[in-house]
PDB file of C-alpha atoms in Angstrom:
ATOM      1  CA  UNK A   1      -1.580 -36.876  76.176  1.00 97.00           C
ATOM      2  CA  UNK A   2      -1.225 -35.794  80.013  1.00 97.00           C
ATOM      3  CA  UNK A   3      -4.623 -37.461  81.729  1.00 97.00           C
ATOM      4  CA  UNK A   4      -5.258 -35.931  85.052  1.00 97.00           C
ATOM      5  CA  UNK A   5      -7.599 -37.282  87.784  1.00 96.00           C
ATOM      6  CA  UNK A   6      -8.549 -37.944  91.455  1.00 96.00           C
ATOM      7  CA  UNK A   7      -9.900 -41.734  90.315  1.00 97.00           C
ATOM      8  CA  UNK A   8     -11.486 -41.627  93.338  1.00 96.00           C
ATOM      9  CA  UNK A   9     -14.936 -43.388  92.996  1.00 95.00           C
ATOM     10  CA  UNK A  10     -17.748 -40.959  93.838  1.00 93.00           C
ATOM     11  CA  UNK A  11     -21.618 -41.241  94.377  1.00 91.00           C
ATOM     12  CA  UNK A  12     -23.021 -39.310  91.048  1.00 87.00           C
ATOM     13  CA  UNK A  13     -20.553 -41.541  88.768  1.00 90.00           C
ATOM     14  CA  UNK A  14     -22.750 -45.131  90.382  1.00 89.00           C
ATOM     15  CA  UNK A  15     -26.081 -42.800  89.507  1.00 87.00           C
ATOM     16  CA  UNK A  16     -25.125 -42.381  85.874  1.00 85.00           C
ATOM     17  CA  UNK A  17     -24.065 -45.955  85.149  1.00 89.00           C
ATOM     18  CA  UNK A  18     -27.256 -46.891  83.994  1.00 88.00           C
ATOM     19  CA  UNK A  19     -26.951 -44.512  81.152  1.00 84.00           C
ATOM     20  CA  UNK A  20     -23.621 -44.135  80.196  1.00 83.00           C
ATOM     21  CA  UNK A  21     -22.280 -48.081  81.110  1.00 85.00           C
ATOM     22  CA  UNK A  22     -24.370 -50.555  82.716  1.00 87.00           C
ATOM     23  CA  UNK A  23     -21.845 -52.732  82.739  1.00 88.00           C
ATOM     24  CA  UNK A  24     -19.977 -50.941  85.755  1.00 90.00           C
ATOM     25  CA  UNK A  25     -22.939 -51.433  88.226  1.00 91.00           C
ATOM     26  CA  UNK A  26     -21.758 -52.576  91.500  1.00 91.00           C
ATOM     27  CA  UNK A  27     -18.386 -52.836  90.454  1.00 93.00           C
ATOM     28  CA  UNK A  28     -17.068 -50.479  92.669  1.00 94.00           C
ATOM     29  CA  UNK A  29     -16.951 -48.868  95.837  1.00 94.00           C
ATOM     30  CA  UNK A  30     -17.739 -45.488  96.904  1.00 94.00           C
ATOM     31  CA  UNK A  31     -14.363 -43.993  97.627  1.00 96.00           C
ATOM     32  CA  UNK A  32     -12.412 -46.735  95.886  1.00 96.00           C
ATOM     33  CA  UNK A  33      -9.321 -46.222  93.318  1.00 96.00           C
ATOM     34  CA  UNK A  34     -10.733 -46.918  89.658  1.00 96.00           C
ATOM     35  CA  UNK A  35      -7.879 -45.977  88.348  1.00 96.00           C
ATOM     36  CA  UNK A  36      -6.915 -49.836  87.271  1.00 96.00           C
ATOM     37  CA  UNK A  37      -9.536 -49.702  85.031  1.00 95.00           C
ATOM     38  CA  UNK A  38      -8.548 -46.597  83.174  1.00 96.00           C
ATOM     39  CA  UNK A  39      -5.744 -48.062  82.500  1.00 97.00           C
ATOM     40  CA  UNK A  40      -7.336 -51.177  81.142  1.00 95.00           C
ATOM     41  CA  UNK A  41      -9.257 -48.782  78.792  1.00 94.00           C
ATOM     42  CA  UNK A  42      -6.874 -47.067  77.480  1.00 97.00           C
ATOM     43  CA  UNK A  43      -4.586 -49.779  76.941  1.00 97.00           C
ATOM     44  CA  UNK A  44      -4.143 -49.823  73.170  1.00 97.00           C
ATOM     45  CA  UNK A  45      -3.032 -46.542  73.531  1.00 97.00           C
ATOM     46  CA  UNK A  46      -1.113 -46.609  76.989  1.00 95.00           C
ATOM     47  CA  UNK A  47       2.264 -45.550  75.213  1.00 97.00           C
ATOM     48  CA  UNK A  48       0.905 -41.897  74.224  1.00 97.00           C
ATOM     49  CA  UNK A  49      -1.019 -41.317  77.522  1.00 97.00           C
ATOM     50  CA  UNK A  50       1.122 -40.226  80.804  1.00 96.00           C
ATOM     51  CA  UNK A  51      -1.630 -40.338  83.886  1.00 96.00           C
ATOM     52  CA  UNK A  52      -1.509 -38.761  86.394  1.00 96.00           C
ATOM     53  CA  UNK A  53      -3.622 -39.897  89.551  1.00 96.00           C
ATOM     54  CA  UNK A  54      -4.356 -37.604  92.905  1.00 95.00           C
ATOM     55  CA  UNK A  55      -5.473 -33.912  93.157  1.00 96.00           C
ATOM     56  CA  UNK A  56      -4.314 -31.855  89.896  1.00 95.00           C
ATOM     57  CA  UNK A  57      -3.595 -28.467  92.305  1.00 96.00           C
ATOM     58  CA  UNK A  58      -0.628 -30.846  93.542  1.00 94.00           C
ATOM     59  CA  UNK A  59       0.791 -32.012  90.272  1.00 90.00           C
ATOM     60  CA  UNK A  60       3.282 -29.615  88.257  1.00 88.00           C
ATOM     61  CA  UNK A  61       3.464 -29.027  84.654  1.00 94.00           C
ATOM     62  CA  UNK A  62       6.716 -29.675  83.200  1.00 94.00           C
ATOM     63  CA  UNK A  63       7.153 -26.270  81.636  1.00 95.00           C
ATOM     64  CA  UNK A  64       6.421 -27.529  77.635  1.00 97.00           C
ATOM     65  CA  UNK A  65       4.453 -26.117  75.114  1.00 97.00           C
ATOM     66  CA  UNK A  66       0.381 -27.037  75.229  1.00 98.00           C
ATOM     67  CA  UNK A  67      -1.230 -27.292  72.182  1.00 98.00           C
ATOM     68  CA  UNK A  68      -5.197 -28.527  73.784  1.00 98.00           C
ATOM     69  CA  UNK A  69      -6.442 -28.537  77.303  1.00 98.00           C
ATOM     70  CA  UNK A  70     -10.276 -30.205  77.519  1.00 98.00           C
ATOM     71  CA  UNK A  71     -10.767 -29.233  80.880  1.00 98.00           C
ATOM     72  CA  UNK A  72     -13.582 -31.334  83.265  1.00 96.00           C
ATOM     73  CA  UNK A  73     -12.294 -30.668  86.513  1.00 96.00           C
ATOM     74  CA  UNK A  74     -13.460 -26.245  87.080  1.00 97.00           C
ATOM     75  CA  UNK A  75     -15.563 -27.653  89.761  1.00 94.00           C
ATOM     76  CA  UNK A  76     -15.234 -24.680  92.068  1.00 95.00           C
ATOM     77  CA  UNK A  77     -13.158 -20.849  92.404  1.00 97.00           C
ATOM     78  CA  UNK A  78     -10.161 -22.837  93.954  1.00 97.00           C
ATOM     79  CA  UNK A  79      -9.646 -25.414  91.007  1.00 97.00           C
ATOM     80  CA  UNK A  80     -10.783 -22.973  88.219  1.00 98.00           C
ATOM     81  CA  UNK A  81      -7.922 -20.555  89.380  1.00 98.00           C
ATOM     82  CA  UNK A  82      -5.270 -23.495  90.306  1.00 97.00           C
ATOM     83  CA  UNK A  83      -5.806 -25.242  86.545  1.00 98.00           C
ATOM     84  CA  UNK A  84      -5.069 -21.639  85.168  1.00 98.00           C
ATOM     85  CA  UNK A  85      -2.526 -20.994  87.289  1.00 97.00           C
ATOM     86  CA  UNK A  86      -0.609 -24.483  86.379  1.00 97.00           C
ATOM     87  CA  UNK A  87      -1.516 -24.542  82.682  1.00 97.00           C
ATOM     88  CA  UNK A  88      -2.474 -21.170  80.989  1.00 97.00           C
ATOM     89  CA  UNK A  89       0.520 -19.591  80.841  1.00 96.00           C
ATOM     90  CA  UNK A  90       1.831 -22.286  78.642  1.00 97.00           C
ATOM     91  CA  UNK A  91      -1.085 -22.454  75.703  1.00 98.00           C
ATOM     92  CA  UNK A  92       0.584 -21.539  72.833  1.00 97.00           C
ATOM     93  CA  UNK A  93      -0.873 -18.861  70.260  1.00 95.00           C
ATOM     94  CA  UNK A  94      -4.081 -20.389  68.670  1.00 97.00           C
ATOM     95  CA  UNK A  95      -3.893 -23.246  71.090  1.00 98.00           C
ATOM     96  CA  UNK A  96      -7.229 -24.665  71.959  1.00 98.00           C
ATOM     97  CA  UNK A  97      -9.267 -24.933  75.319  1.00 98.00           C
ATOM     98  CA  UNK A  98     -12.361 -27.195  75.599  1.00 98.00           C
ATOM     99  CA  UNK A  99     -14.699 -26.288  78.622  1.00 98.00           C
ATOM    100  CA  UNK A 100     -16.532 -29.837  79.025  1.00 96.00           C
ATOM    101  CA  UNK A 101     -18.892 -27.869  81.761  1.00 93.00           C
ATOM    102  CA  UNK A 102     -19.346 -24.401  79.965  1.00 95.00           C
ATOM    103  CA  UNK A 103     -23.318 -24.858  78.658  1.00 91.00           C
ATOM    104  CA  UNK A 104     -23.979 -26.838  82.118  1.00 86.00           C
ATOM    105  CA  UNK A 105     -26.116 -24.028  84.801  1.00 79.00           C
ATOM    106  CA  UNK A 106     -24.676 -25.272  88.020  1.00 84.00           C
ATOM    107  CA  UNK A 107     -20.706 -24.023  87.149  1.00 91.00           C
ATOM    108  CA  UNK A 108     -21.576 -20.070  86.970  1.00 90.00           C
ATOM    109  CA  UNK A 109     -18.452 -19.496  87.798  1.00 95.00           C
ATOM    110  CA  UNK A 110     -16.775 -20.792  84.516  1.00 96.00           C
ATOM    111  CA  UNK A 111     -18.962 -18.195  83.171  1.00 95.00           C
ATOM    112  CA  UNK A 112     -17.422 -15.441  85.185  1.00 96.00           C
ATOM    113  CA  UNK A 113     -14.020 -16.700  84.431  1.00 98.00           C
ATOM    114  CA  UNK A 114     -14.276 -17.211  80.506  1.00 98.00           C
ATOM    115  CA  UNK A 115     -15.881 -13.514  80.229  1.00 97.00           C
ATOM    116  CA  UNK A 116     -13.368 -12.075  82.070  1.00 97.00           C
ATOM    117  CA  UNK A 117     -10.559 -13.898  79.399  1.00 98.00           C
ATOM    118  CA  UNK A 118     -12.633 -13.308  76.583  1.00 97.00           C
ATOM    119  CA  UNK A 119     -10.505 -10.673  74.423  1.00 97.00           C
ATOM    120  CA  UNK A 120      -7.523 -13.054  74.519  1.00 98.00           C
ATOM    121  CA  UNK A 121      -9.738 -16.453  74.536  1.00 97.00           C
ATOM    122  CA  UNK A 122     -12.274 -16.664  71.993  1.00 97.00           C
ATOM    123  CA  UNK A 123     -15.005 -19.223  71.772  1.00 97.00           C
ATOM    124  CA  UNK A 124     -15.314 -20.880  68.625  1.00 96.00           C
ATOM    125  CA  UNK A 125     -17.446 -23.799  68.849  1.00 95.00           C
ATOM    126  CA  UNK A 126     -20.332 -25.112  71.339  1.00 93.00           C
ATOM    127  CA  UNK A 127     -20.291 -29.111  70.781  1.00 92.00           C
ATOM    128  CA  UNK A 128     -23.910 -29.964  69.512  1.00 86.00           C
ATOM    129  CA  UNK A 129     -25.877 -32.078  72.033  1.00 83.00           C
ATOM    130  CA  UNK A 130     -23.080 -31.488  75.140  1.00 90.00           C
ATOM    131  CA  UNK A 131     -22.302 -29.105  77.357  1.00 91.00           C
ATOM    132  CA  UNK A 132     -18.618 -28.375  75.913  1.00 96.00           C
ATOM    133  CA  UNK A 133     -17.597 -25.185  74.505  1.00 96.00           C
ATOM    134  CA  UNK A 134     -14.091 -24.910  72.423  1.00 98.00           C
ATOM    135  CA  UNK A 135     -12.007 -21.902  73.029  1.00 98.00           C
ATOM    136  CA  UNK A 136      -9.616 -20.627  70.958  1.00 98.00           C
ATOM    137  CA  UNK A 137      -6.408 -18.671  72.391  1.00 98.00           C
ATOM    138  CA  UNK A 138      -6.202 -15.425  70.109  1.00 97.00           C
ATOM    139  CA  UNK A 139      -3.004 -13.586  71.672  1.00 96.00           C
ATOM    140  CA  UNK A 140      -0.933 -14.119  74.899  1.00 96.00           C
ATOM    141  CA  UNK A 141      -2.489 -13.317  78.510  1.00 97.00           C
ATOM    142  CA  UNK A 142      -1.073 -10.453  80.184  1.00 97.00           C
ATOM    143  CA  UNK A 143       0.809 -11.147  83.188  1.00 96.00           C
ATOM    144  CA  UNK A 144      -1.950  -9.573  85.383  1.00 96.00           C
ATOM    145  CA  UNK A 145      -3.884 -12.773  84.125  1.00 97.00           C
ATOM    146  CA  UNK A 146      -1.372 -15.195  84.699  1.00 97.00           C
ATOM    147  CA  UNK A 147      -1.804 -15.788  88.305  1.00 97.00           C
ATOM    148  CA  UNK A 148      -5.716 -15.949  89.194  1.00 98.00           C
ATOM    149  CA  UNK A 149      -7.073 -15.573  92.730  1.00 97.00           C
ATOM    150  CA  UNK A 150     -11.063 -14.823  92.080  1.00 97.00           C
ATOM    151  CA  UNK A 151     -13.549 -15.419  93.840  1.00 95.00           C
ATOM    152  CA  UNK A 152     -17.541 -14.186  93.414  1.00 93.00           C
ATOM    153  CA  UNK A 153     -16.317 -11.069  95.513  1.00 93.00           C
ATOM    154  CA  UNK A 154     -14.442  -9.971  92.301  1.00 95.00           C
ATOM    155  CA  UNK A 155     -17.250  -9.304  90.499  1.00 94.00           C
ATOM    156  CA  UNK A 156     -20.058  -6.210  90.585  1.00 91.00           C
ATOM    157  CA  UNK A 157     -23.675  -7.432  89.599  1.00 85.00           C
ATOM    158  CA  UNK A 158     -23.467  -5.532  86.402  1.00 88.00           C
ATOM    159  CA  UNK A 159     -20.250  -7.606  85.152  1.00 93.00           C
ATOM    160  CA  UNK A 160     -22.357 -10.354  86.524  1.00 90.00           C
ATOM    161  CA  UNK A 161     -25.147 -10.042  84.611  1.00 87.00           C
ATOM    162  CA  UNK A 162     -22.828  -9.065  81.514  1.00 91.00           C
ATOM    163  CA  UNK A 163     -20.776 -12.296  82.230  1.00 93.00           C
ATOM    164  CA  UNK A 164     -24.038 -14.652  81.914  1.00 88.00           C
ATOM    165  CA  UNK A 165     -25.117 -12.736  78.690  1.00 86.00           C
ATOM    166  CA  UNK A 166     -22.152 -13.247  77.399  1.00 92.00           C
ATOM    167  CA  UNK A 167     -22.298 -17.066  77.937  1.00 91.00           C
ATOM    168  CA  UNK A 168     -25.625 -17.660  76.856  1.00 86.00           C
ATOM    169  CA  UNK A 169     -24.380 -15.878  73.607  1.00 87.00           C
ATOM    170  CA  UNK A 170     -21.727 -18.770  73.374  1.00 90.00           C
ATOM    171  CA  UNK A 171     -23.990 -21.524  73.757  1.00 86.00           C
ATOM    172  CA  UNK A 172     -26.569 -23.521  71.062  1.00 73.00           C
ATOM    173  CA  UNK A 173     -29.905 -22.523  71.216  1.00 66.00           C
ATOM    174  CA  UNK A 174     -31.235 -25.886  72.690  1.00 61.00           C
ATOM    175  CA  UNK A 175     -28.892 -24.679  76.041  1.00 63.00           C
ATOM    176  CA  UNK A 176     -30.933 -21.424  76.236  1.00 67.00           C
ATOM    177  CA  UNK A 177     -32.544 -21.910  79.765  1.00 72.00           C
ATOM    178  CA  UNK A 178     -32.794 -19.632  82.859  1.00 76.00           C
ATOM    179  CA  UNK A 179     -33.361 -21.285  86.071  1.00 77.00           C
ATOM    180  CA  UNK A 180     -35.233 -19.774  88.708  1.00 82.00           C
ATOM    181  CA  UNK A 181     -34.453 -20.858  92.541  1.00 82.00           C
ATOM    182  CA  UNK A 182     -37.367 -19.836  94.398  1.00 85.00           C
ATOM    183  CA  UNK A 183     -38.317 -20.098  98.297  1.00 86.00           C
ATOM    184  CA  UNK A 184     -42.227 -19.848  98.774  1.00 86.00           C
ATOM    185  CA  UNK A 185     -41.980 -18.835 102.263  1.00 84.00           C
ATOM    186  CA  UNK A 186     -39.313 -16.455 103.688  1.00 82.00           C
ATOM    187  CA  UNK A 187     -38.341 -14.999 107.037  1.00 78.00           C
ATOM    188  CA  UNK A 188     -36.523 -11.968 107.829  1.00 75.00           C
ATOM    189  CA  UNK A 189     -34.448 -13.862 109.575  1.00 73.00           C
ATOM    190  CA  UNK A 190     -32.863 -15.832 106.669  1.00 76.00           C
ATOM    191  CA  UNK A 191     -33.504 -12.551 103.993  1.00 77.00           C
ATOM    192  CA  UNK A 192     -32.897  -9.477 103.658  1.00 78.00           C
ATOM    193  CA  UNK A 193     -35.301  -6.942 102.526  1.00 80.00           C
ATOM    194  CA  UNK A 194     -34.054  -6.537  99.236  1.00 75.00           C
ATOM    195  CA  UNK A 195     -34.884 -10.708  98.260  1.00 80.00           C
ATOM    196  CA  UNK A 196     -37.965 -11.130 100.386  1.00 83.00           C
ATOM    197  CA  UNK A 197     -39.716 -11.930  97.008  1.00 86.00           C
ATOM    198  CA  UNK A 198     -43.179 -12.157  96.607  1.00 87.00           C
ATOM    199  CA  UNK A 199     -43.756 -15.696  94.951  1.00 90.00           C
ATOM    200  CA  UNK A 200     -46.432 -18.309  94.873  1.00 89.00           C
ATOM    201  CA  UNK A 201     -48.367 -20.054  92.616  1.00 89.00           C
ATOM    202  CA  UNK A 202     -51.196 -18.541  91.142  1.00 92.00           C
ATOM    203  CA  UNK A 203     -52.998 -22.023  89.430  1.00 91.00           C
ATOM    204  CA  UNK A 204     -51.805 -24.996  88.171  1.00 85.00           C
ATOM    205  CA  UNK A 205     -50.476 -23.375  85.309  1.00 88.00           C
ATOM    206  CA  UNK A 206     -49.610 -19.859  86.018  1.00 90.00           C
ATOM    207  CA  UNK A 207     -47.054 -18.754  88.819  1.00 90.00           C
ATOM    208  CA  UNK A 208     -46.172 -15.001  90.131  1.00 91.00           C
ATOM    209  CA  UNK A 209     -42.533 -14.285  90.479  1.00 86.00           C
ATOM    210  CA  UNK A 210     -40.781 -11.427  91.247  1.00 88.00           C
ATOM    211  CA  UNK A 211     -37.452 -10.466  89.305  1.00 84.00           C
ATOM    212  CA  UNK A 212     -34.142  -9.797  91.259  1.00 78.00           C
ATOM    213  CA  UNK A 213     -33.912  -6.692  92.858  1.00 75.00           C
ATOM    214  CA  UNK A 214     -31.311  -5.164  90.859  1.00 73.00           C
ATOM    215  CA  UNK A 215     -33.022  -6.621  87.495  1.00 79.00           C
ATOM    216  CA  UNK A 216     -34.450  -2.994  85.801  1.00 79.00           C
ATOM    217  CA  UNK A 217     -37.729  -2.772  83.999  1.00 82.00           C
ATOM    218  CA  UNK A 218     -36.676  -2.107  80.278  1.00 81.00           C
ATOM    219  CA  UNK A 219     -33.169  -4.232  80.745  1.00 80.00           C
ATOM    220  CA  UNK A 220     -31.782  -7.038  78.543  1.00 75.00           C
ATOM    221  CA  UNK A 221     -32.445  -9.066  81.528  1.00 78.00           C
ATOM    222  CA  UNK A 222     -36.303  -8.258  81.724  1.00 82.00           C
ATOM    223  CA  UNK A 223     -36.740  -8.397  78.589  1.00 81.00           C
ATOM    224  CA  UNK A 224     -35.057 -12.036  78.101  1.00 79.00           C
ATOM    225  CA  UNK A 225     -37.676 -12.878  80.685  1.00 84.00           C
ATOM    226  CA  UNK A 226     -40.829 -11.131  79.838  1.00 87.00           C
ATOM    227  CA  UNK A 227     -40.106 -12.399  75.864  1.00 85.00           C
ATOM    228  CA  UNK A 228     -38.838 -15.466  76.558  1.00 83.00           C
ATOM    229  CA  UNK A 229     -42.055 -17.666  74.964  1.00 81.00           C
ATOM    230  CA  UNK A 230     -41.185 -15.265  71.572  1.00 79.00           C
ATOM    231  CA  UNK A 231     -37.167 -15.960  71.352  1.00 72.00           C
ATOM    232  CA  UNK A 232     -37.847 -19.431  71.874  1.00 69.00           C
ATOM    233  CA  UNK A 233     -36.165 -19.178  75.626  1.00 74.00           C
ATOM    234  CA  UNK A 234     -37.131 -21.864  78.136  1.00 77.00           C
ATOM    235  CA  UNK A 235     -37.344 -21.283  82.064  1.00 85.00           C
ATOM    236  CA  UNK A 236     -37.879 -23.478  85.194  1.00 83.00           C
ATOM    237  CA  UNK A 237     -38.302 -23.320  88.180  1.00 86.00           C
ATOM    238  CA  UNK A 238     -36.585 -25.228  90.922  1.00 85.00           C
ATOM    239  CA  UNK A 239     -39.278 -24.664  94.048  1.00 87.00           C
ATOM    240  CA  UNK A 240     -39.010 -25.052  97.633  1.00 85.00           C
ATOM    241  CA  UNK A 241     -41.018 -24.620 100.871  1.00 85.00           C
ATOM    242  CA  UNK A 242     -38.328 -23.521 103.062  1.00 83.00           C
ATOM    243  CA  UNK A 243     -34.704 -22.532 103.105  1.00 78.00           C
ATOM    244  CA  UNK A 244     -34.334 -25.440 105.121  1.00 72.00           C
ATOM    245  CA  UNK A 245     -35.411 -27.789 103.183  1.00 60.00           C
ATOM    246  CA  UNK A 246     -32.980 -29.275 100.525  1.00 54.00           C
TER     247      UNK A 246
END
């Protein structure tokens, strides 16, 4: 087992202690090494696992066959195309990727990515109760797809849209969810004409919201939305005053 990480003590991981292990509180620093204690973990094991600490777009892979790659770390464009880069082109033929992130809403771009790979990496299994998604490898990347470099300017809306029916596809039902980001009230200044939407709430229960521009009446899209309380689809809506605000 190759174990790669920054072990760099961050903010979110003291916030979730008091779910996942209590017994960490106050234990460490922000921005302190944890790595020691990784090690103390993993100790009956320590022979099989070679770790490696620091940023994983410096490491190199020694050029050997990889059977499984569960893959937390697609945390943006740059290390979603540097993991690739490093790894893919040594997954052998039915080898198996695990997206830890793939059912979570705020990594859309492991969306774009996976539906892009999807005739030569298949999904197989969404993890009940997680957000991880196993992928199967079904034949060998091209060499186009070898060496990634995307960004969001690669992609049209249509594959967009495509890419995040796709995913939702993919997923459990219980992941089902569209999130709506929504700014009550917009200037022309910070919007163009095109997403000056026309929201607000109507009552304590009801709320007008205007689709995205490019959304057509009569589209998958519009009609996930407008049927959404009949296919069992959940929304909400993340609300702000201004685009100021956070």
């Amino acid at each position: 087992i190759h174990s790669y990480d920054l072990f760099v003590w961050e903010k979110w991981m003291e916030d979730l202690l008091p779910i996942v292990n209590s017994a960490l509180i106050g234990k460490f620093r922000i921005g302190q090494i944890f790595a020691p204690e990784f090690r103390e973990n993993i100790a009956p094991w320590k022979d099989r696992v070679k770790v490696y600490e620091g940023d994983v777009l410096q490491q190199k892979w020694s050029g050997a066959p990889v059977e499984f790659m569960y893959v937390d770390a697609m945390k943006d464009w740059s290390l979603t195309c540097g993991i690739h880069n490093i790894f893919m082109r040594h997954l052998v033929d039915d080898g198996y990727v695990a997206h830890q992130d793939f059912a979570f809403h705020g990594v859309p771009w492991l969306h774009l990515y996976t539906y892009r790979l999807r005739d030569w990496l298949q999904p197989v299994h969404h993890v009940p109760n997680s957000f991880t998604v196993l992928f199967r490898l079904i034949k060998a990347l091209p060499r186009d797809l070898l060496e990634l470099s995307w960004d969001y300017t690669n992609f049209q809306p249509g594959e967009i849209d495509a890419a995040y029916e796709w995913a939702a596809s993919v997923v459990g039902e219980e992941k089902k969810l569209d999130i709506f980001f929504i700014t009550l009230n917009k200037s022309e200044k910070d919007f163009s004409p095109s997403t000056l939407y026309n929201d607000y709430a109507i009552n304590e229960r009801l709320f007008h919201w205007e689709t995205q521009s490019r959304v057509a009446e009569g589209s998958k899209i519009a009609n996930r939305y407008i049927n959404h309380k009949k296919h069992d689809h959940q929304i909400a809506l993340f609300v702000r005053e201004y685009k100021k605000e956070n």
